[in-house]
């Protein structure tokens, strides 16, 4: 399976159109508490294998992390597990804060 990518602005446009996207944030709890995209669900990367059964294989899933590296690993894991519609958010929550919603705090 292939993993698609999209930019923060592309994600924002798709959400504004009302596309039914499942936003999967694979960061740690403290990161998610500090900054997140409204409506996203957190399952940390290291917990994803134990919680994969909670995800709908028919749902379009956009995977999010801080800068796009952990989410890329998670996206490939899900694609390899048979999820057909997986997309990685390029630049992660940091890009979302920079280009889409400055009220979302940035962190290092």
PDB file of N, CA and C in Angstrom, residues 3-8 10-12 14-15 19-26 37 39-42 55-56 59-65 71-72 74-75 78 83 85-90 92 96:
ATOM      1  N   UNK A   3       1.446   5.386   0.804  1.00  0.00           N
ATOM      2  CA  UNK A   3       1.056   6.432   1.744  1.00  0.00           C
ATOM      3  C   UNK A   3       1.085   7.753   0.997  1.00  0.00           C
ATOM      4  N   UNK A   4      -0.024   8.475   1.061  1.00  0.00           N
ATOM      5  CA  UNK A   4      -0.091   9.789   0.443  1.00  0.00           C
ATOM      6  C   UNK A   4       0.407  10.834   1.440  1.00  0.00           C
ATOM      7  N   UNK A   5       0.721  12.008   0.935  1.00  0.00           N
ATOM      8  CA  UNK A   5       1.069  13.132   1.802  1.00  0.00           C
ATOM      9  C   UNK A   5       0.215  14.327   1.405  1.00  0.00           C
ATOM     10  N   UNK A   6       0.020  15.224   2.358  1.00  0.00           N
ATOM     11  CA  UNK A   6      -0.640  16.475   2.051  1.00  0.00           C
ATOM     12  C   UNK A   6      -0.084  17.562   2.944  1.00  0.00           C
ATOM     13  N   UNK A   7      -0.193  18.783   2.479  1.00  0.00           N
ATOM     14  CA  UNK A   7       0.291  19.924   3.245  1.00  0.00           C
ATOM     15  C   UNK A   7      -0.781  20.347   4.243  1.00  0.00           C
ATOM     16  N   UNK A   8      -0.379  21.193   5.172  1.00  0.00           N
ATOM     17  CA  UNK A   8      -1.326  21.717   6.156  1.00  0.00           C
ATOM     18  C   UNK A   8      -2.453  22.482   5.462  1.00  0.00           C
ATOM     19  N   UNK A  10      -3.590  22.029   2.434  1.00  0.00           N
ATOM     20  CA  UNK A  10      -4.465  21.057   1.770  1.00  0.00           C
ATOM     21  C   UNK A  10      -5.390  20.383   2.771  1.00  0.00           C
ATOM     22  N   UNK A  11      -4.862  20.048   3.945  1.00  0.00           N
ATOM     23  CA  UNK A  11      -5.704  19.455   4.985  1.00  0.00           C
ATOM     24  C   UNK A  11      -6.784  20.430   5.418  1.00  0.00           C
ATOM     25  N   UNK A  12      -6.405  21.671   5.633  1.00  0.00           N
ATOM     26  CA  UNK A  12      -7.386  22.687   6.048  1.00  0.00           C
ATOM     27  C   UNK A  12      -8.507  22.793   5.023  1.00  0.00           C
ATOM     28  N   UNK A  14      -9.541  20.540   2.878  1.00  0.00           N
ATOM     29  CA  UNK A  14     -10.369  19.327   2.905  1.00  0.00           C
ATOM     30  C   UNK A  14     -11.300  19.317   4.110  1.00  0.00           C
ATOM     31  N   UNK A  15     -10.800  19.776   5.257  1.00  0.00           N
ATOM     32  CA  UNK A  15     -11.643  19.843   6.451  1.00  0.00           C
ATOM     33  C   UNK A  15     -12.743  20.882   6.270  1.00  0.00           C
ATOM     34  N   UNK A  19     -14.934  17.056   4.420  1.00  0.00           N
ATOM     35  CA  UNK A  19     -14.548  15.676   4.137  1.00  0.00           C
ATOM     36  C   UNK A  19     -14.444  14.883   5.439  1.00  0.00           C
ATOM     37  N   UNK A  20     -14.942  13.669   5.446  1.00  0.00           N
ATOM     38  CA  UNK A  20     -14.922  12.857   6.665  1.00  0.00           C
ATOM     39  C   UNK A  20     -13.544  12.226   6.896  1.00  0.00           C
ATOM     40  N   UNK A  21     -12.634  12.996   7.462  1.00  0.00           N
ATOM     41  CA  UNK A  21     -11.274  12.531   7.718  1.00  0.00           C
ATOM     42  C   UNK A  21     -11.104  12.200   9.193  1.00  0.00           C
ATOM     43  N   UNK A  22     -10.420  11.113   9.458  1.00  0.00           N
ATOM     44  CA  UNK A  22     -10.060  10.754  10.823  1.00  0.00           C
ATOM     45  C   UNK A  22      -8.643  11.271  11.053  1.00  0.00           C
ATOM     46  N   UNK A  23      -8.495  12.201  11.983  1.00  0.00           N
ATOM     47  CA  UNK A  23      -7.198  12.794  12.278  1.00  0.00           C
ATOM     48  C   UNK A  23      -6.544  12.029  13.423  1.00  0.00           C
ATOM     49  N   UNK A  24      -5.523  11.263  13.088  1.00  0.00           N
ATOM     50  CA  UNK A  24      -4.827  10.423  14.058  1.00  0.00           C
ATOM     51  C   UNK A  24      -3.512  11.082  14.446  1.00  0.00           C
ATOM     52  N   UNK A  25      -3.425  11.519  15.676  1.00  0.00           N
ATOM     53  CA  UNK A  25      -2.214  12.171  16.185  1.00  0.00           C
ATOM     54  C   UNK A  25      -1.399  11.129  16.941  1.00  0.00           C
ATOM     55  N   UNK A  26      -0.159  10.906  16.500  1.00  0.00           N
ATOM     56  CA  UNK A  26       0.668   9.849  17.089  1.00  0.00           C
ATOM     57  C   UNK A  26       1.735  10.396  18.043  1.00  0.00           C
ATOM     58  N   UNK A  37      -4.822  19.673  16.705  1.00  0.00           N
ATOM     59  CA  UNK A  37      -5.846  20.089  15.756  1.00  0.00           C
ATOM     60  C   UNK A  37      -7.183  19.624  16.315  1.00  0.00           C
ATOM     61  N   UNK A  39     -10.535  18.027  16.938  1.00  0.00           N
ATOM     62  CA  UNK A  39     -11.134  16.826  16.377  1.00  0.00           C
ATOM     63  C   UNK A  39     -10.176  15.664  16.208  1.00  0.00           C
ATOM     64  N   UNK A  40      -8.895  15.900  16.461  1.00  0.00           N
ATOM     65  CA  UNK A  40      -7.936  14.805  16.311  1.00  0.00           C
ATOM     66  C   UNK A  40      -8.001  13.860  17.504  1.00  0.00           C
ATOM     67  N   UNK A  41      -7.587  12.630  17.262  1.00  0.00           N
ATOM     68  CA  UNK A  41      -7.575  11.576  18.280  1.00  0.00           C
ATOM     69  C   UNK A  41      -6.121  11.141  18.463  1.00  0.00           C
ATOM     70  N   UNK A  42      -5.689  11.006  19.712  1.00  0.00           N
ATOM     71  CA  UNK A  42      -4.298  10.650  19.986  1.00  0.00           C
ATOM     72  C   UNK A  42      -4.152   9.175  20.307  1.00  0.00           C
ATOM     73  N   UNK A  55      -9.259   1.377  14.967  1.00  0.00           N
ATOM     74  CA  UNK A  55      -9.357   2.206  13.769  1.00  0.00           C
ATOM     75  C   UNK A  55     -10.188   1.513  12.702  1.00  0.00           C
ATOM     76  N   UNK A  56     -10.901   2.302  11.926  1.00  0.00           N
ATOM     77  CA  UNK A  56     -11.772   1.797  10.872  1.00  0.00           C
ATOM     78  C   UNK A  56     -10.998   1.734   9.554  1.00  0.00           C
ATOM     79  N   UNK A  59     -12.152   4.117   6.812  1.00  0.00           N
ATOM     80  CA  UNK A  59     -12.043   5.557   7.056  1.00  0.00           C
ATOM     81  C   UNK A  59     -10.775   6.132   6.439  1.00  0.00           C
ATOM     82  N   UNK A  60     -10.876   7.314   5.853  1.00  0.00           N
ATOM     83  CA  UNK A  60      -9.691   8.046   5.396  1.00  0.00           C
ATOM     84  C   UNK A  60      -8.990   8.596   6.634  1.00  0.00           C
ATOM     85  N   UNK A  61      -7.735   8.221   6.819  1.00  0.00           N
ATOM     86  CA  UNK A  61      -6.984   8.599   8.016  1.00  0.00           C
ATOM     87  C   UNK A  61      -5.835   9.523   7.632  1.00  0.00           C
ATOM     88  N   UNK A  62      -5.741  10.652   8.333  1.00  0.00           N
ATOM     89  CA  UNK A  62      -4.607  11.559   8.202  1.00  0.00           C
ATOM     90  C   UNK A  62      -3.801  11.445   9.485  1.00  0.00           C
ATOM     91  N   UNK A  63      -2.527  11.089   9.351  1.00  0.00           N
ATOM     92  CA  UNK A  63      -1.667  10.869  10.513  1.00  0.00           C
ATOM     93  C   UNK A  63      -0.836  12.126  10.763  1.00  0.00           C
ATOM     94  N   UNK A  64      -0.772  12.521  12.040  1.00  0.00           N
ATOM     95  CA  UNK A  64      -0.159  13.791  12.450  1.00  0.00           C
ATOM     96  C   UNK A  64       0.849  13.552  13.561  1.00  0.00           C
ATOM     97  N   UNK A  65       1.971  14.273  13.501  1.00  0.00           N
ATOM     98  CA  UNK A  65       2.903  14.322  14.631  1.00  0.00           C
ATOM     99  C   UNK A  65       3.456  15.736  14.715  1.00  0.00           C
ATOM    100  N   UNK A  71       4.761  10.437  12.211  1.00  0.00           N
ATOM    101  CA  UNK A  71       3.517  10.152  11.490  1.00  0.00           C
ATOM    102  C   UNK A  71       3.793   9.387  10.203  1.00  0.00           C
ATOM    103  N   UNK A  72       4.933   9.651   9.579  1.00  0.00           N
ATOM    104  CA  UNK A  72       5.299   8.890   8.377  1.00  0.00           C
ATOM    105  C   UNK A  72       5.492   7.413   8.728  1.00  0.00           C
ATOM    106  N   UNK A  74       4.145   5.846  11.284  1.00  0.00           N
ATOM    107  CA  UNK A  74       2.819   5.322  11.623  1.00  0.00           C
ATOM    108  C   UNK A  74       1.992   5.074  10.360  1.00  0.00           C
ATOM    109  N   UNK A  75       2.082   5.982   9.401  1.00  0.00           N
ATOM    110  CA  UNK A  75       1.322   5.837   8.163  1.00  0.00           C
ATOM    111  C   UNK A  75       1.754   4.588   7.407  1.00  0.00           C
ATOM    112  N   UNK A  78       0.373   1.520   9.182  1.00  0.00           N
ATOM    113  CA  UNK A  78      -1.049   1.313   8.892  1.00  0.00           C
ATOM    114  C   UNK A  78      -1.267   0.820   7.465  1.00  0.00           C
ATOM    115  N   UNK A  83      -4.622  -0.838   5.729  1.00  0.00           N
ATOM    116  CA  UNK A  83      -5.474   0.354   5.666  1.00  0.00           C
ATOM    117  C   UNK A  83      -5.251   1.016   4.305  1.00  0.00           C
ATOM    118  N   UNK A  85      -6.487   3.925   2.865  1.00  0.00           N
ATOM    119  CA  UNK A  85      -6.549   5.377   2.646  1.00  0.00           C
ATOM    120  C   UNK A  85      -5.822   6.110   3.774  1.00  0.00           C
ATOM    121  N   UNK A  86      -4.488   6.119   3.700  1.00  0.00           N
ATOM    122  CA  UNK A  86      -3.646   6.705   4.730  1.00  0.00           C
ATOM    123  C   UNK A  86      -2.877   7.883   4.140  1.00  0.00           C
ATOM    124  N   UNK A  87      -2.895   8.996   4.847  1.00  0.00           N
ATOM    125  CA  UNK A  87      -2.197  10.197   4.414  1.00  0.00           C
ATOM    126  C   UNK A  87      -1.373  10.742   5.566  1.00  0.00           C
ATOM    127  N   UNK A  88      -0.155  11.169   5.262  1.00  0.00           N
ATOM    128  CA  UNK A  88       0.726  11.776   6.255  1.00  0.00           C
ATOM    129  C   UNK A  88       0.688  13.297   6.091  1.00  0.00           C
ATOM    130  N   UNK A  89       0.553  14.015   7.207  1.00  0.00           N
ATOM    131  CA  UNK A  89       0.562  15.473   7.182  1.00  0.00           C
ATOM    132  C   UNK A  89       2.005  15.967   7.154  1.00  0.00           C
ATOM    133  N   UNK A  90       2.418  16.542   6.026  1.00  0.00           N
ATOM    134  CA  UNK A  90       3.772  17.085   5.891  1.00  0.00           C
ATOM    135  C   UNK A  90       3.975  18.240   6.869  1.00  0.00           C
ATOM    136  N   UNK A  92       3.688  18.277   9.971  1.00  0.00           N
ATOM    137  CA  UNK A  92       2.995  18.031  11.223  1.00  0.00           C
ATOM    138  C   UNK A  92       2.257  19.215  11.822  1.00  0.00           C
ATOM    139  N   UNK A  96       0.862  23.109  10.684  1.00  0.00           N
ATOM    140  CA  UNK A  96      -0.520  23.526  10.925  1.00  0.00           C
ATOM    141  C   UNK A  96      -0.532  24.863  11.656  1.00  0.00           C
TER     142      UNK A  96
END
